[in-house]
Coordinates of C-alpha atoms and ligand atoms in Angstrom, one line a residue:
M1 CA 55.0 103.9 77.0
K2 CA 52.0 101.9 78.2
L3 CA 49.6 100.4 75.7
I4 CA 45.9 100.9 76.4
D5 CA 44.3 97.5 75.7
G6 CA 40.8 98.2 74.5
K7 CA 40.2 94.7 73.6
A8 CA 40.8 93.3 77.0
T9 CA 38.9 96.2 78.7
A10 CA 35.9 95.7 76.4
A11 CA 35.9 92.0 77.1
A12 CA 35.9 92.6 80.9
I13 CA 33.0 95.1 80.5
R14 CA 31.0 92.7 78.3
S15 CA 31.3 89.8 80.7
G16 CA 30.2 92.1 83.6
L17 CA 27.1 93.0 81.5
K18 CA 26.1 89.4 81.2
A19 CA 25.6 89.3 85.0
R20 CA 23.4 92.4 84.8
T21 CA 21.2 91.1 82.0
E22 CA 20.7 87.8 83.8
A23 CA 19.7 89.6 87.0
F24 CA 17.4 91.8 85.0
E25 CA 15.7 88.8 83.3
A26 CA 15.3 87.0 86.6
K27 CA 13.6 90.0 88.2
Y28 CA 11.5 91.3 85.3
K29 CA 10.8 88.1 83.4
R30 CA 12.0 89.5 80.1
K31 CA 15.3 89.9 78.4
V32 CA 16.9 93.3 77.8
G33 CA 16.1 94.1 74.1
L34 CA 17.8 96.0 71.3
A35 CA 16.2 96.7 68.0
V36 CA 18.4 97.3 65.0
V37 CA 16.9 98.7 61.8
L38 CA 18.8 98.4 58.6
I39 CA 17.4 99.8 55.4
G40 CA 19.0 98.9 52.1
D41 CA 21.9 96.6 51.4
D42 CA 25.0 98.5 52.3
P43 CA 27.5 95.7 52.8
A44 CA 29.5 97.4 55.6
S45 CA 26.3 98.1 57.5
R46 CA 25.3 94.4 57.2
I47 CA 28.6 93.4 58.8
Y48 CA 28.1 96.0 61.6
V49 CA 24.6 94.7 62.3
R50 CA 25.8 91.1 62.4
N51 CA 28.6 92.0 64.8
K52 CA 26.3 93.9 67.0
S53 CA 23.8 91.0 67.1
K54 CA 26.5 88.6 68.1
A55 CA 27.8 90.9 70.8
C56 CA 24.2 91.3 72.1
E57 CA 23.7 87.6 72.2
E58 CA 26.9 87.0 74.2
A59 CA 25.9 89.7 76.7
G60 CA 22.4 88.2 77.2
I61 CA 20.6 90.9 75.2
R62 CA 17.8 90.0 72.8
S63 CA 18.6 91.6 69.5
L64 CA 15.8 92.1 67.0
N65 CA 17.1 92.9 63.5
Y66 CA 14.9 94.5 60.9
Y67 CA 16.2 94.3 57.4
L68 CA 14.2 96.4 55.1
P69 CA 14.7 96.7 51.4
A70 CA 16.3 99.8 49.8
E71 CA 12.9 100.8 48.3
T72 CA 11.2 101.1 51.7
T73 CA 9.1 104.2 51.8
Q74 CA 9.3 107.0 54.5
R75 CA 5.9 106.0 55.7
E76 CA 6.9 102.3 56.1
A77 CA 10.0 103.2 58.0
E78 CA 8.1 105.6 60.2
T79 CA 5.5 102.9 61.0
L80 CA 8.2 100.5 62.1
L81 CA 10.0 103.1 64.2
S82 CA 6.8 104.2 65.9
A83 CA 5.9 100.5 66.8
L84 CA 9.4 100.0 68.2
A85 CA 9.1 103.3 70.1
E86 CA 5.9 102.0 71.8
D87 CA 7.2 98.4 72.4
G88 CA 7.9 97.9 76.1
S89 CA 10.2 95.0 75.4
V90 CA 12.5 97.1 73.3
D91 CA 15.0 99.1 75.4
G92 CA 17.2 100.5 72.7
I93 CA 16.7 101.3 69.0
L94 CA 19.5 101.7 66.5
L95 CA 18.8 103.1 63.0
Q96 CA 21.8 102.0 61.0
L97 CA 23.2 104.9 58.9
P98 CA 23.7 105.7 56.1
L99 CA 20.1 105.4 54.8
P100 CA 19.0 105.3 51.2
R101 CA 18.9 108.9 49.9
H102 CA 15.1 109.1 49.4
L103 CA 14.6 108.8 53.1
D104 CA 14.5 111.7 55.6
A105 CA 17.1 110.4 58.1
K106 CA 16.7 113.4 60.4
R107 CA 13.0 112.8 60.7
L108 CA 13.4 109.1 61.3
L109 CA 16.1 109.6 63.9
A110 CA 13.8 112.0 65.7
M111 CA 11.2 109.3 66.1
I112 CA 13.5 107.3 68.4
P113 CA 12.5 108.2 72.0
T114 CA 15.4 109.9 73.9
E115 CA 15.5 107.1 76.5
K116 CA 15.8 104.4 73.7
D117 CA 18.4 106.4 71.7
V118 CA 21.3 104.2 72.7
D119 CA 23.6 105.7 70.0
G120 CA 23.2 109.0 71.8
F121 CA 22.8 110.9 68.5
S122 CA 19.6 112.7 69.3
A123 CA 19.5 116.5 69.8
E124 CA 18.1 115.9 73.3
N125 CA 20.8 113.5 74.4
I126 CA 23.6 115.6 72.9
G127 CA 22.0 118.7 74.6
K128 CA 22.0 116.9 78.0
I129 CA 25.7 116.0 77.6
A130 CA 26.3 119.7 76.6
L131 CA 24.5 120.8 79.8
N132 CA 26.5 118.2 81.9
E133 CA 23.3 116.4 82.8
Q134 CA 22.5 112.7 82.7
G135 CA 22.0 111.7 79.1
I136 CA 23.0 108.8 76.8
A137 CA 26.4 109.7 75.4
A138 CA 27.6 108.5 72.0
C139 CA 29.3 105.1 72.3
T140 CA 32.8 105.9 70.9
P141 CA 33.6 109.0 73.0
R142 CA 32.1 107.2 76.0
G143 CA 34.4 104.3 75.3
V144 CA 37.4 106.7 75.4
M145 CA 36.3 108.1 78.8
E146 CA 35.9 104.6 80.1
L147 CA 39.5 103.7 79.0
L148 CA 40.9 106.8 80.7
K149 CA 39.0 105.9 83.9
R150 CA 40.0 102.2 83.9
Y151 CA 43.7 103.1 83.3
E152 CA 43.4 105.8 86.1
I153 CA 44.6 108.5 83.7
P154 CA 43.7 111.9 85.3
V155 CA 41.7 114.2 83.1
A156 CA 40.8 117.1 85.4
G157 CA 42.9 120.2 84.7
K158 CA 44.7 118.6 81.8
N159 CA 45.1 120.2 78.4
A160 CA 43.0 118.0 76.1
V161 CA 43.1 118.5 72.3
V162 CA 40.5 116.8 70.2
V163 CA 41.2 116.8 66.5
G164 CA 37.9 116.3 64.7
R165 CA 34.5 117.8 65.4
S166 CA 32.0 115.3 63.9
N167 CA 28.7 114.9 65.7
I168 CA 29.4 111.2 66.5
V169 CA 33.0 111.5 67.7
G170 CA 34.9 114.8 68.0
R171 CA 32.1 117.1 69.3
P172 CA 30.7 114.7 72.0
M173 CA 34.3 113.7 72.9
A174 CA 35.1 117.4 73.6
L175 CA 32.0 117.7 75.8
L176 CA 32.7 114.6 77.8
L177 CA 36.3 115.8 78.5
L178 CA 35.0 119.2 79.5
N179 CA 32.5 117.6 81.8
A180 CA 35.5 115.8 83.3
D181 CA 37.2 119.2 84.0
A182 CA 39.8 119.1 81.2
T183 CA 40.7 122.3 79.4
V184 CA 39.5 121.4 75.9
T185 CA 40.6 122.6 72.5
I186 CA 38.7 121.3 69.4
C187 CA 40.6 121.3 66.1
H188 CA 39.2 120.8 62.6
S189 CA 40.1 121.2 59.0
K190 CA 40.2 125.0 59.2
T191 CA 42.4 125.1 62.3
R192 CA 45.6 127.1 62.0
N193 CA 48.8 126.0 63.6
L194 CA 47.5 122.5 64.3
R195 CA 50.9 121.2 65.1
E196 CA 51.5 123.9 67.8
I197 CA 48.1 123.2 69.3
C198 CA 48.6 119.5 69.4
M199 CA 52.1 120.0 71.0
Q200 CA 50.3 121.6 74.0
A201 CA 48.2 118.5 74.6
D202 CA 48.6 116.4 77.7
L203 CA 45.8 114.3 76.2
L204 CA 45.5 114.1 72.4
V205 CA 42.4 112.5 70.8
A206 CA 42.6 111.9 67.0
A207 CA 39.3 111.5 65.2
I208 CA 40.1 112.7 61.7
G209 CA 39.7 109.7 59.4
K210 CA 43.2 110.2 57.8
P211 CA 45.8 107.5 58.1
R212 CA 48.8 108.3 60.3
F213 CA 47.9 112.0 60.2
I214 CA 49.2 112.7 63.7
T215 CA 53.0 112.5 63.5
A216 CA 55.6 112.4 66.2
D217 CA 56.4 116.1 65.8
M218 CA 52.9 117.0 66.8
V219 CA 53.0 115.1 70.1
K220 CA 54.4 116.4 73.4
E221 CA 56.8 114.1 75.3
G222 CA 54.7 112.1 77.8
A223 CA 51.3 112.9 76.3
V224 CA 48.4 110.4 76.4
V225 CA 47.4 109.6 72.8
I226 CA 44.0 108.2 71.9
D227 CA 43.5 107.1 68.3
V228 CA 39.9 106.9 67.2
G229 CA 40.6 106.6 63.5
V230 CA 40.0 103.5 61.5
N231 CA 41.5 103.5 58.1
R232 CA 42.6 100.9 55.6
I233 CA 45.9 100.9 53.8
D234 CA 46.4 98.0 51.4
G235 CA 43.8 96.1 53.3
A236 CA 45.4 96.6 56.7
L237 CA 43.8 98.6 59.4
C238 CA 45.6 101.7 60.7
G239 CA 44.6 104.7 62.9
D240 CA 44.9 108.4 62.5
V241 CA 48.1 108.4 64.5
D242 CA 51.5 107.4 63.2
F243 CA 51.7 104.7 65.9
E244 CA 55.2 103.4 65.3
N245 CA 56.8 106.8 65.6
V246 CA 54.5 108.3 68.2
K247 CA 54.5 105.4 70.7
D248 CA 58.0 106.2 72.1
K249 CA 56.9 109.8 73.0
A250 CA 53.5 108.9 74.5
S251 CA 53.0 107.9 78.1
Y252 CA 49.9 106.0 77.1
I253 CA 48.6 105.1 73.6
T254 CA 45.8 103.2 72.1
P255 CA 46.6 100.8 69.2
V256 CA 44.5 100.3 66.0
P257 CA 43.1 97.8 65.9
G258 CA 42.5 96.8 69.6
G259 CA 42.1 100.2 71.1
V260 CA 39.0 102.4 70.9
G261 CA 37.2 100.2 68.4
P262 CA 36.2 97.3 70.7
M263 CA 35.1 99.8 73.3
T264 CA 32.5 101.3 71.1
I265 CA 30.4 98.1 71.0
A266 CA 31.0 97.4 74.7
M267 CA 29.6 100.9 75.4
L268 CA 26.6 100.4 73.1
L269 CA 25.8 97.2 75.0
E270 CA 26.2 99.0 78.3
S271 CA 23.9 101.8 77.1
V272 CA 21.2 99.3 76.3
V273 CA 21.5 97.6 79.7
E274 CA 21.3 101.0 81.4
A275 CA 18.3 102.0 79.3
A276 CA 16.5 98.7 80.4
E277 CA 17.4 99.3 84.0
R278 CA 16.1 102.8 83.9
S279 CA 12.9 101.7 82.2
V280 CA 11.7 99.6 85.1
Ligands
LIG301 P1 34.3 112.7 60.0 O1 32.8 112.9 60.2 O2 34.8 112.6 58.6 O3 35.0 113.9 60.7 C1 36.4 114.1 60.5 C2 36.8 115.4 61.3 O4 38.2 115.6 61.1 C3 36.1 116.6 60.8 O5 35.7 117.4 61.9 C4 37.2 117.3 60.0 O6 37.1 118.8 60.0 C5 38.4 116.9 60.7 N1 39.6 117.0 59.7 C6 39.6 116.5 58.5 N2 40.8 116.8 57.9 C7 41.5 117.5 58.8 C8 42.8 118.2 58.8 N3 43.6 118.1 57.8 N4 43.1 118.8 60.0 C9 42.3 118.9 61.1 N5 41.1 118.3 61.1 C10 40.7 117.6 60.0 O7 34.8 111.4 60.7 P2 34.3 110.7 62.1 O8 33.0 110.1 61.8 O9 34.4 111.7 63.2 O10 35.4 109.6 62.2 C11 36.7 109.9 62.4 C12 37.6 108.7 62.4 O11 37.2 107.8 63.4 C13 37.4 107.8 61.1 O12 38.6 107.2 60.8 C14 36.3 106.8 61.5 O13 36.4 105.6 60.8 C15 36.7 106.6 63.0 N6 35.6 106.1 63.8 C16 36.0 105.1 64.7 C17 35.0 104.6 65.5 C18 35.4 103.5 66.4 O14 34.6 102.8 67.0 N7 36.7 103.3 66.7 C19 33.8 105.1 65.6 C20 33.5 106.2 64.7 C21 34.4 106.7 63.9 P3 35.9 119.6 59.4 O15 34.7 119.5 60.4 O16 36.4 121.0 59.3 O17 35.5 119.0 58.1

């Protein structure tokens, strides 16, 4: 079994980005910029935003954080987003979810121009990925593809099984694997014979949100196992894969923490830098 080290891979990507942001600044006399909009006081969101800011700073990206109170009106939020959409020094815009319930999240997300949608959540970016065209892909699935590439794990022609079909992980993950010529099966809560389907997987991606859900009897000998899940049991992080028992069957496996998680933020930073480079 080989452990896929997402932490080290993400660190290598992030230090490479620093050189790109410095070159960008030298040439265009401005920094690459990311705007993050946080509405309300969700404590987890605050931590995410703080971590993103720190990561931006380290990569030479200017991060502009907008903390708006929970009672912000739809009109106020729209005014801010339209200003950011127009602002030439802002290359990427993140609207931190979840939003307070009185706000129309769909409408606000739709105000982010496709080229600044660095989360890759817009219908247009998802559509481009679905059509196998150049678009901004969601950061987590993109991070998985990057790990497979850097570990030289072949994807073309392989049986890939993705468990989970959320818009931010499972669905775009399946599309990226299909674009890389895998034969893809998507499973979800209504799937029958999940174990049998998982057993067919050369490449198994777990994005379910249930601790240690994928057990050793669901994994084929020699499979590549990618664990996207982040769960907490008694305060400790664990993935959607029963790592201890699955690791001896897998040819490659990602740990939690230190696997896919660190790649998500590295891919976000890369998407911002790419958006800046495309904008000039
Ligand atoms: P989500 O929106 O809750 O989606 C979970 C998916 O799992 C759904 O498609 C659901 O099926 C499916 N599912 C639930 N129970 C199942 C079962 N018994 N059998 C088969 N499928 C089942 O979650 P998400 O946002 O995709 O996130 C998934 C996990 O990844 C979470 O642990 C989350 O914390 C983690 N995550 C990690 C990162 C990272 O950076 N590492 C980023 C994002 C998310 P239905 O569609 O039928 O309901």
